[in-house]
Coordinates of C-alpha atoms and ligand atoms in Angstrom, one line a residue:
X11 CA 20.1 -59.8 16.5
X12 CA 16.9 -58.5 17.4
X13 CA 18.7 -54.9 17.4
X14 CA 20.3 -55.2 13.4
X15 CA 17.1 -56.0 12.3
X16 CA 15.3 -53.0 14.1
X17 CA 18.7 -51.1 12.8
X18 CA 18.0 -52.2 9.1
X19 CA 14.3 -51.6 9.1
X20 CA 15.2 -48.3 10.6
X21 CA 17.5 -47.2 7.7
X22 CA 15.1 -49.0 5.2
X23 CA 12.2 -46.8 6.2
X24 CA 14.7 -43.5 6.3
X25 CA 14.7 -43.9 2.9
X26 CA 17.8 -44.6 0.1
X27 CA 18.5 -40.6 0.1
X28 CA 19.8 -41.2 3.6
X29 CA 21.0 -44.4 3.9
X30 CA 23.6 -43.9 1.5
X31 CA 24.1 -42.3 -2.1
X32 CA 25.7 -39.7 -3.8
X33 CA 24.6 -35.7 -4.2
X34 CA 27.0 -33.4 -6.6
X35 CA 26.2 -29.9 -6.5
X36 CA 27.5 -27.2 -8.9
X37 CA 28.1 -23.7 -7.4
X38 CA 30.8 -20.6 -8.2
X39 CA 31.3 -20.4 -4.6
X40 CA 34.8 -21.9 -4.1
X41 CA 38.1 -20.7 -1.8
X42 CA 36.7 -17.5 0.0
X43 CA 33.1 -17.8 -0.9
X44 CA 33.2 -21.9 0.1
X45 CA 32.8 -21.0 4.1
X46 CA 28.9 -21.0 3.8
X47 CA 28.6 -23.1 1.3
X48 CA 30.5 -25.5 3.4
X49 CA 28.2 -25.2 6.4
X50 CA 25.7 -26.1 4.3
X51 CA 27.4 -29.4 3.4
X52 CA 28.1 -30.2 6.6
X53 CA 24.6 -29.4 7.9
X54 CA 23.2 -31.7 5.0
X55 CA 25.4 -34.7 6.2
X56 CA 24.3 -34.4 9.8
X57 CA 21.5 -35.2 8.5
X58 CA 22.2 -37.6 5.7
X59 CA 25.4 -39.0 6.7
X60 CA 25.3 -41.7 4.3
X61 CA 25.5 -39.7 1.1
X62 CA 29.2 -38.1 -0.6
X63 CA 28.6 -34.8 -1.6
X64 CA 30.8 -34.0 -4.5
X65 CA 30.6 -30.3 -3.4
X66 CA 31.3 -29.1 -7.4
X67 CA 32.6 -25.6 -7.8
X68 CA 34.3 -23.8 -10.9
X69 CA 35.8 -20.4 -9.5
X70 CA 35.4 -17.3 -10.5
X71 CA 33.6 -14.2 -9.1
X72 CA 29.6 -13.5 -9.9
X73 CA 29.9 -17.2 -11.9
X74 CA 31.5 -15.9 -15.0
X75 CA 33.3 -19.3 -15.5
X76 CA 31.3 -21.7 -14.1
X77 CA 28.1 -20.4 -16.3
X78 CA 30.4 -21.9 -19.1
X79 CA 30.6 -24.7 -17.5
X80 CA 27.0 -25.7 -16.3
X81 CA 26.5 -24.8 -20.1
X82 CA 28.3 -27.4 -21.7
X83 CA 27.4 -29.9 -18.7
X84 CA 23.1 -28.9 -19.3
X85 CA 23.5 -29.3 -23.0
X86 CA 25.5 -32.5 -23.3
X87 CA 23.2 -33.8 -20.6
X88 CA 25.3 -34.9 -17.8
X89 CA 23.1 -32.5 -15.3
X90 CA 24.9 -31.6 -11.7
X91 CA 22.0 -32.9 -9.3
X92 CA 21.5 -29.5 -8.6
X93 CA 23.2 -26.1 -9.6
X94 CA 23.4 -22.4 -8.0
X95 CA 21.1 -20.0 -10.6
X96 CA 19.6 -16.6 -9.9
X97 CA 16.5 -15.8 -9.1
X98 CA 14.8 -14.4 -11.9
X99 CA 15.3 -14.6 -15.7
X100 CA 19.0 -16.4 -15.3
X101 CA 16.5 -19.1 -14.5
X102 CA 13.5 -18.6 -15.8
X103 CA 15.1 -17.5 -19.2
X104 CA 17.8 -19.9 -19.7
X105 CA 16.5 -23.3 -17.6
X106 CA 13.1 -23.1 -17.3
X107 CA 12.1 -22.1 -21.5
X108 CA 14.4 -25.2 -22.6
X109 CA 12.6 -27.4 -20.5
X110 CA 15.9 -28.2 -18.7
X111 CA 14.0 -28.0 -14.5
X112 CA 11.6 -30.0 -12.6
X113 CA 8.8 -28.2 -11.0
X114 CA 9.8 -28.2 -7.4
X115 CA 5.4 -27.0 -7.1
X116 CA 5.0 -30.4 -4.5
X117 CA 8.0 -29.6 -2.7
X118 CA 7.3 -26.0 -1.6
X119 CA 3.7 -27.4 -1.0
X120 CA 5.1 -30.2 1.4
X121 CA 7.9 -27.8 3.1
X122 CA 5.0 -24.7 3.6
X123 CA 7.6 -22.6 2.2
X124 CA 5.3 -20.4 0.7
X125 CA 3.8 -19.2 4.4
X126 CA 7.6 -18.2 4.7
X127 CA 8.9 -17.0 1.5
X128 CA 8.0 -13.4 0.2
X129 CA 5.6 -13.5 -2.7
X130 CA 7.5 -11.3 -5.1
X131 CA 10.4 -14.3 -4.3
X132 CA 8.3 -16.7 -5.4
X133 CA 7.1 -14.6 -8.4
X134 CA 10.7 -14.5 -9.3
X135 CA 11.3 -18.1 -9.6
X136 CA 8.0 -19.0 -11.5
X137 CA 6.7 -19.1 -14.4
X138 CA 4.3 -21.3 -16.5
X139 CA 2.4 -22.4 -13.6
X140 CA 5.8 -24.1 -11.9
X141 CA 8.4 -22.9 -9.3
X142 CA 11.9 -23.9 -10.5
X143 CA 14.1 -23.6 -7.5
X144 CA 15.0 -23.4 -4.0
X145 CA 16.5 -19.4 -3.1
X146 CA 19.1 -19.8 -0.1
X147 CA 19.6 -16.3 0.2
X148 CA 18.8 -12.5 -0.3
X149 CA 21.7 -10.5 -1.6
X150 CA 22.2 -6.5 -1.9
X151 CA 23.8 -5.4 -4.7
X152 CA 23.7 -1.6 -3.8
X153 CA 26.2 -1.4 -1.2
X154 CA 29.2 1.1 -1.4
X155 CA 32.0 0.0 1.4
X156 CA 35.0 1.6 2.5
X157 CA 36.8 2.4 5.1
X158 CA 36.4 4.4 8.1
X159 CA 39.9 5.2 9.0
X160 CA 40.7 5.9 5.5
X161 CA 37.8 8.3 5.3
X162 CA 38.9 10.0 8.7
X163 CA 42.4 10.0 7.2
X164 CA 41.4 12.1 4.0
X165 CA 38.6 14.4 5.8
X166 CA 36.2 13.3 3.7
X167 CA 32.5 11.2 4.3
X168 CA 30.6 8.9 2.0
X169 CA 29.0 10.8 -0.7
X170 CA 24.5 10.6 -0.5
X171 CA 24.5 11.3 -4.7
X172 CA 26.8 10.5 -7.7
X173 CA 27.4 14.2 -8.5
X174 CA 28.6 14.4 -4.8
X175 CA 30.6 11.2 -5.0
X176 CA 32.2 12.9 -8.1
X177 CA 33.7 15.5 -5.8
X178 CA 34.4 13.7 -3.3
X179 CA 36.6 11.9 -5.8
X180 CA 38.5 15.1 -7.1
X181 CA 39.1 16.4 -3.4
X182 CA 40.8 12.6 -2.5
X183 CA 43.0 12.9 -5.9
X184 CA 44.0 16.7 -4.6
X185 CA 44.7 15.0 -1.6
X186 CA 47.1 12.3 -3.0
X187 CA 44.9 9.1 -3.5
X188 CA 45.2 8.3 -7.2
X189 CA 42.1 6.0 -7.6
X190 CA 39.5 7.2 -4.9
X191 CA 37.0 4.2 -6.3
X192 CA 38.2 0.8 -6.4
X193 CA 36.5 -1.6 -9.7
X194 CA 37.9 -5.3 -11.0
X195 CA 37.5 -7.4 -13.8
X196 CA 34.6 -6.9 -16.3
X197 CA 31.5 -7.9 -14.3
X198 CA 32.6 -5.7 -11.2
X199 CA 32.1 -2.4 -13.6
X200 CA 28.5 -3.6 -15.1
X201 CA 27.8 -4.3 -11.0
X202 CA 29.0 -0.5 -10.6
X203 CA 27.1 0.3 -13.9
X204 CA 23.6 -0.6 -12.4
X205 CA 24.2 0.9 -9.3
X206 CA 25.2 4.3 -11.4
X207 CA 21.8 3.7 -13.2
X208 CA 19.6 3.2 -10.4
X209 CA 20.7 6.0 -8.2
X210 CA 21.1 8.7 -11.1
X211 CA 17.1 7.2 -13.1
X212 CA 15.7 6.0 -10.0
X213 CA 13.9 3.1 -9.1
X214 CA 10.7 3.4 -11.5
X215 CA 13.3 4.7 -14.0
X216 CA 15.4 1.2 -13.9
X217 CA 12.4 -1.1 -13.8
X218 CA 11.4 0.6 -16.7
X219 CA 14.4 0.1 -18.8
X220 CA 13.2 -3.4 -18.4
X221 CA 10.1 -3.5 -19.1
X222 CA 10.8 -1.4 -21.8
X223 CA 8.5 2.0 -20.9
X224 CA 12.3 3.6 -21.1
X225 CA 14.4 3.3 -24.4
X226 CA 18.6 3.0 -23.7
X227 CA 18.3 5.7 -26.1
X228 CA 16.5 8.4 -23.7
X229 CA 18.3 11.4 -23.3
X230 CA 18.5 10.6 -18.8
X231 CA 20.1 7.2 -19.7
X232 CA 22.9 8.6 -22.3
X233 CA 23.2 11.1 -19.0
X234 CA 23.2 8.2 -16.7
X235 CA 26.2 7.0 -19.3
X236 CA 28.2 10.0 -18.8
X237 CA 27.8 9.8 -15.3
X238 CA 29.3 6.1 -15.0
X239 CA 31.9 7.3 -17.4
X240 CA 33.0 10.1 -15.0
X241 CA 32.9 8.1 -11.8
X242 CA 35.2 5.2 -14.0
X243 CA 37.2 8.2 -14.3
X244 CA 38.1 8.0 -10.6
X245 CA 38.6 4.6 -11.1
X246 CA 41.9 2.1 -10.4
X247 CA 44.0 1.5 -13.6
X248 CA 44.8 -1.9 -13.3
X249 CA 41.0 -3.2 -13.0
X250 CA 40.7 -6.0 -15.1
X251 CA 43.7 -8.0 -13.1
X252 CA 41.5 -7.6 -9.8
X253 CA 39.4 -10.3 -8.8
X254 CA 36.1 -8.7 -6.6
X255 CA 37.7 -9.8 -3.5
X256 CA 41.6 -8.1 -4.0
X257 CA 38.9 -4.9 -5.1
X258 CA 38.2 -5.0 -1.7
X259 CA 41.6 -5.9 -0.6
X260 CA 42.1 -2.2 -1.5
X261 CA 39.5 -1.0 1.2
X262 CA 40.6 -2.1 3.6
X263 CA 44.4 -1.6 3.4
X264 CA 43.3 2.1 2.5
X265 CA 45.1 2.4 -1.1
X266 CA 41.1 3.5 -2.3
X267 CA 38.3 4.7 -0.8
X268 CA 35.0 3.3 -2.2
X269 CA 34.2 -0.3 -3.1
X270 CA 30.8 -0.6 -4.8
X271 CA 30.3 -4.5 -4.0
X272 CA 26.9 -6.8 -2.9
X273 CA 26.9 -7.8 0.4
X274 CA 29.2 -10.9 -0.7
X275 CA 32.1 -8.4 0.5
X276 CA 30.3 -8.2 4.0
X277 CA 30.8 -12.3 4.0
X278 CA 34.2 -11.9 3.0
X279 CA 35.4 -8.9 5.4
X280 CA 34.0 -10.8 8.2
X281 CA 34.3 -14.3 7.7
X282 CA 37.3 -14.5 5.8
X283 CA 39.3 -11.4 7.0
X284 CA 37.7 -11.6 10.8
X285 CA 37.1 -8.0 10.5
X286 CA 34.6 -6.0 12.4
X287 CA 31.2 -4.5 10.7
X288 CA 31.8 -0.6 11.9
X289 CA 35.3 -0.2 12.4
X290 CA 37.3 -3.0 10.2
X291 CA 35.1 -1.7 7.4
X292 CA 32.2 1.0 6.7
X293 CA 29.1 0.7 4.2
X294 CA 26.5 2.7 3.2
X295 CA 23.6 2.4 0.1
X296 CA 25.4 3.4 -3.0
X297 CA 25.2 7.0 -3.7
X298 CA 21.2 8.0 -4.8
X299 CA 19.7 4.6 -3.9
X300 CA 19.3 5.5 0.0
X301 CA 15.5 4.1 -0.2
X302 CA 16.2 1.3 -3.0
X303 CA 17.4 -2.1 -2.3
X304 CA 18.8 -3.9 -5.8
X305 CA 18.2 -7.8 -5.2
X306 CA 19.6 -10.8 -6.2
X307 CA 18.6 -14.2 -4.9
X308 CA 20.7 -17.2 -5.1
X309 CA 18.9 -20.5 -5.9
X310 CA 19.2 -23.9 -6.4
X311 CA 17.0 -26.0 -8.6
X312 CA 16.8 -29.8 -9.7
X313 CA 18.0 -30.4 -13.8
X314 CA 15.9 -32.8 -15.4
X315 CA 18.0 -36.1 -15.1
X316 CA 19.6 -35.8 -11.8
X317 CA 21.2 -38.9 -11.2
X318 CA 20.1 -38.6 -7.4
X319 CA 17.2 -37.0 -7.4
X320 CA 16.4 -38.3 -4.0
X321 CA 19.5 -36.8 -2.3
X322 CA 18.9 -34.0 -4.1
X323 CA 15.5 -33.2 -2.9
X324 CA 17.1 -33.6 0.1
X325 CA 19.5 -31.0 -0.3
X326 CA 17.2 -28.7 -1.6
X327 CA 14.7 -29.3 2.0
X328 CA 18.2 -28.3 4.0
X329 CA 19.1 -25.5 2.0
X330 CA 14.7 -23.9 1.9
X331 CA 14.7 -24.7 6.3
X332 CA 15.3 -22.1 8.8
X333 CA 18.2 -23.6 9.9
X334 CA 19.8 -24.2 6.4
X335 CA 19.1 -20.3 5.7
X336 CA 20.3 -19.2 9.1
X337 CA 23.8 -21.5 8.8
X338 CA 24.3 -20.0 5.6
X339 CA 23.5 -16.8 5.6
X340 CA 25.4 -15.1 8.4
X341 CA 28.3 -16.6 6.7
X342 CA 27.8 -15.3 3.4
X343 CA 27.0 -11.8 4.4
X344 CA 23.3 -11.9 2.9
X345 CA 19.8 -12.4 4.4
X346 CA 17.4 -15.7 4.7
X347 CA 14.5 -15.2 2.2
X348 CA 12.5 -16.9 4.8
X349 CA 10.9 -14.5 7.1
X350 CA 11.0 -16.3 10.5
X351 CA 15.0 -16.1 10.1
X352 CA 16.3 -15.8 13.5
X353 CA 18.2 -12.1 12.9
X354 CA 20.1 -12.5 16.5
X355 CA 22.4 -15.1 14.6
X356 CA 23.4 -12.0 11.9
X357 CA 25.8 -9.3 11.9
X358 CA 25.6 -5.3 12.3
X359 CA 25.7 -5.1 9.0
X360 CA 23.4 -8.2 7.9
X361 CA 20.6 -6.5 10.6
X362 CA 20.9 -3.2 8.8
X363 CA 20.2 -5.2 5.5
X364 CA 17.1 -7.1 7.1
X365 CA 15.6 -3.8 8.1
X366 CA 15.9 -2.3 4.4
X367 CA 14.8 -5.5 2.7
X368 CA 11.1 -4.5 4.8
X369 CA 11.0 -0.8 4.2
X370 CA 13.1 0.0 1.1
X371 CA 11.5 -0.1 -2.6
X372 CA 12.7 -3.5 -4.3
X373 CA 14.5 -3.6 -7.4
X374 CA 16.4 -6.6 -9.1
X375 CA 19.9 -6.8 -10.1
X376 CA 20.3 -7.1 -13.9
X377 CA 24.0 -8.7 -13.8
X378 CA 23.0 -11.1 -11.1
X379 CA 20.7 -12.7 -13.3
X380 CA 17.5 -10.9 -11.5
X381 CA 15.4 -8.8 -14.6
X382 CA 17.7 -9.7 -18.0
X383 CA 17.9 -12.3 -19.9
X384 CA 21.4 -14.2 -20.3
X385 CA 21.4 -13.2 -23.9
X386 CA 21.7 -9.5 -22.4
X387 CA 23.7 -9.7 -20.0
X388 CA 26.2 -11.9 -21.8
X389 CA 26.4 -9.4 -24.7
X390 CA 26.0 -6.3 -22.1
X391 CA 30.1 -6.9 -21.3
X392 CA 31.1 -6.0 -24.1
X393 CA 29.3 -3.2 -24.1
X394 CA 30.5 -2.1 -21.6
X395 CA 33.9 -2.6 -22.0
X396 CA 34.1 -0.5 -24.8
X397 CA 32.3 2.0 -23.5
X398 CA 34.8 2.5 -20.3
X399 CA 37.8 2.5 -23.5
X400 CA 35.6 5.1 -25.5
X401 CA 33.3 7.2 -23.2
X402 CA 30.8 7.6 -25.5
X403 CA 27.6 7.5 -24.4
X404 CA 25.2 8.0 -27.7
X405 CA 27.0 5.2 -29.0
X406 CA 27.1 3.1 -26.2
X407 CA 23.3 3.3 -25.4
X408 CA 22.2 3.1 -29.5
X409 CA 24.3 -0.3 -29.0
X410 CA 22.4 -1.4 -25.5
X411 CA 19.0 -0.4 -27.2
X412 CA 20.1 -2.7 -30.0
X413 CA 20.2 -5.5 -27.8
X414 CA 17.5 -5.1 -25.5
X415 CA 15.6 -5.2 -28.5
X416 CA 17.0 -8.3 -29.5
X417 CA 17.0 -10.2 -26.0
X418 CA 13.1 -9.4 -26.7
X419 CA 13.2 -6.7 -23.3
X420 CA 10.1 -5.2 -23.1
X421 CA 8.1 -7.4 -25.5
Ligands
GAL675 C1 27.0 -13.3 -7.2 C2 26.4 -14.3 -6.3 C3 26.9 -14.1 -4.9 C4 28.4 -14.1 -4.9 C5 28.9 -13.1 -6.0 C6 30.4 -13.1 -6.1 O1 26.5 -13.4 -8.5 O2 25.0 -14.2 -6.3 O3 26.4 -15.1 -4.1 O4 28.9 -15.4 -5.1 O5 28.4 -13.4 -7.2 O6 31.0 -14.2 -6.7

């Protein structure tokens, strides 16, 4: 007797989050990105055992679909407890100016996550005197993959600069390989556009395209256009039918060369395809961007009108600890935005990407939601579509300038 009623004030005073309770989360990471999101889970109901986790997901690579689909859900209210966003103006642009997020302010305050978490992370996911969500990880977008035995195979290394990656590609068609660079579907060749931009402008040259000090219509970016449009040339055919990961596919079962991916595809090549970082697959910074590391963060937040918002905050305390970040993260092939990650838990590859996260310069990714606003990037595809149909570059950067100016970039 005496031990149920020391049971039941023990679960009273853990609070209704863990007694029992529901928590529905909303994420793009489903079939072969679910691993690390599922250890996540299961980490969260250790410690909350009580509460269902509807563990949401709408598939689809980089969140094309399930964008749509938090869309409708956001604007018809009928919030997930808490969805994945990135980092940056995906949030703080879309979420945070309709007045859709709580201020999670008291909750890094109470965790001390800002002792741990990098101030220009934190600048990322603030704005109007709030912080707006929880990062769980630190991606790379400028990573070129391929590999090594193919490489060996042709005679042939990973090119340092897009001009050299250009003849690299013309000595692999000489010698047989039809499409020496591997893309996908839409968003894979705006991923491969920004890293084109980056290493042929620079790092000072992207950031500026964003803060406007460098028009689309500059004579280096209709370059930087021709450039893309050349190494597209050396492209696969049948792109739009790929998703990222059977892009990747075609690394490793050496029908292409290059891959240029995030570190997502490190997550996939070893935790799904149990491949070894340095001989089941190769990487290397994406040609001119040896000193530059593009970010992306992925982040959860809390919608106003959670149903559980206890559970939620909850989840969000998991997913901001040490031990959330370091379950997750050597999983998903990123990095923990905390500092005090413990690195021995990581990859060759993931330790290569901690060390350049310290010393490289910082950039953010615009198609992972990091520097543009949604009304950008969303048109952006378009864009680019029919600028990989046409090749013309004046046209095509007239067009982006267009936009920028109406997305307000630079203002
Ligand atoms: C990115 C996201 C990554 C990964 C990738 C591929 O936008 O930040 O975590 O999921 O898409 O789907």
């Amino acid at each position: 007797m005496k031990k149920a009623l020391l049971l039941a004030l023990a679960l009273a005073t853990a609070g209704s989050a863990s007694a029992a309770g529901k928590l529905e989360i909303f994420s793009w990471w489903s079939g072969d990105e679910g691993p690390a999101l599922d250890a996540l889970v299961k980490l969260y109901n250790q410690k909350y055992p009580g509460v269902k986790v509807d563990n949401a997901t709408v598939s689809g690579g980089a969140g094309t679909n399930a964008k749509a689909v938090l869309k409708t859900r956001m604007l018809g209210g009928t919030p997930p407890d808490s969805f994945q966003v990135h980092a940056g103006q995906e949030l703080i642009g879309t979420w945070v100016v309709a007045n859709r997020m709580e201020d999670l302010s008291s909750l890094f305050k109470s965790e001390g996550w800002a002792k741990v978490v990098p101030a220009d992370v934190i600048k990322l996911i603030s704005s109007k005197g709030g912080i707006w969500s929880v990062p769980v990880d630190i991606h790379r977008s400028n990573v070129m993959w391929y590999n090594p035995a193919t490489l060996k195979k042709y005679g042939v290394t990973a090119p340092k600069t897009w001009p050299e990656f250009l003849s690299t590609c013309t000595a692999l068609k000489a010698k047989g390989m039809q499409a020496p660079l591997v893309v996908g579907e839409s968003w894979t060749q705006q991923h491969l556009w920004e890293n084109v931009m980056v290493g042929t402008l620079g790092a000072q040259g992207w950031e500026n395209l964003w803060n406007g000090k460098l028009k689309f219509t500059d004579p280096r970016v209709v370059g930087a256009f021709t450039t893309f449009g050349k190494v597209m040339d050396c492209a696969n055919k049948d792109a739009s039918g790929l998703s990222w990961q059977q892009a990747s596919d075609r690394i490793t079962d050496g029908t292409s060369a290059f891959n240029v991916m995030g570190d997502w595809a490190a997550g996939y090549f070893t935790t799904t395809k149990k491949l070894a970082p340095g001989t089941g697959f190769g990487w290397t910074t994406a040609p001119g961007t040896s000193k530059v590391f593009v970010m992306l963060a992925d982040s959860f937040g809390l919608p106003k009108g959670a149903k559980n918002r206890a559970e939620t905050l909850n989840w969000l305390k998991v997913l901001g600890s040490k031990q959330g970040q370091d379950t997750f993260n050597p999983l998903k092939g990123s990095i923990a935005v905390r500092t005090d990650s413990d690195l021995s838990k990581y990859s060759v590859y993931s330790k290569s990407a901690a060390t350049d996260w310290k010393h490289s310069k910082i950039v953010g990714s615009m198609y992972h939601g990091a520097v543009a606003p949604e009304s950008f990037t969303s048109a952006f595809g378009a864009l680019i579509d029919q600028f990989v149909a046409s090749k013309d570059s004046k046209g095509a950067t007239a067009a982006a300038q267009q936009l920028a100016d109406k997305a307000g970039i630079g203002k």
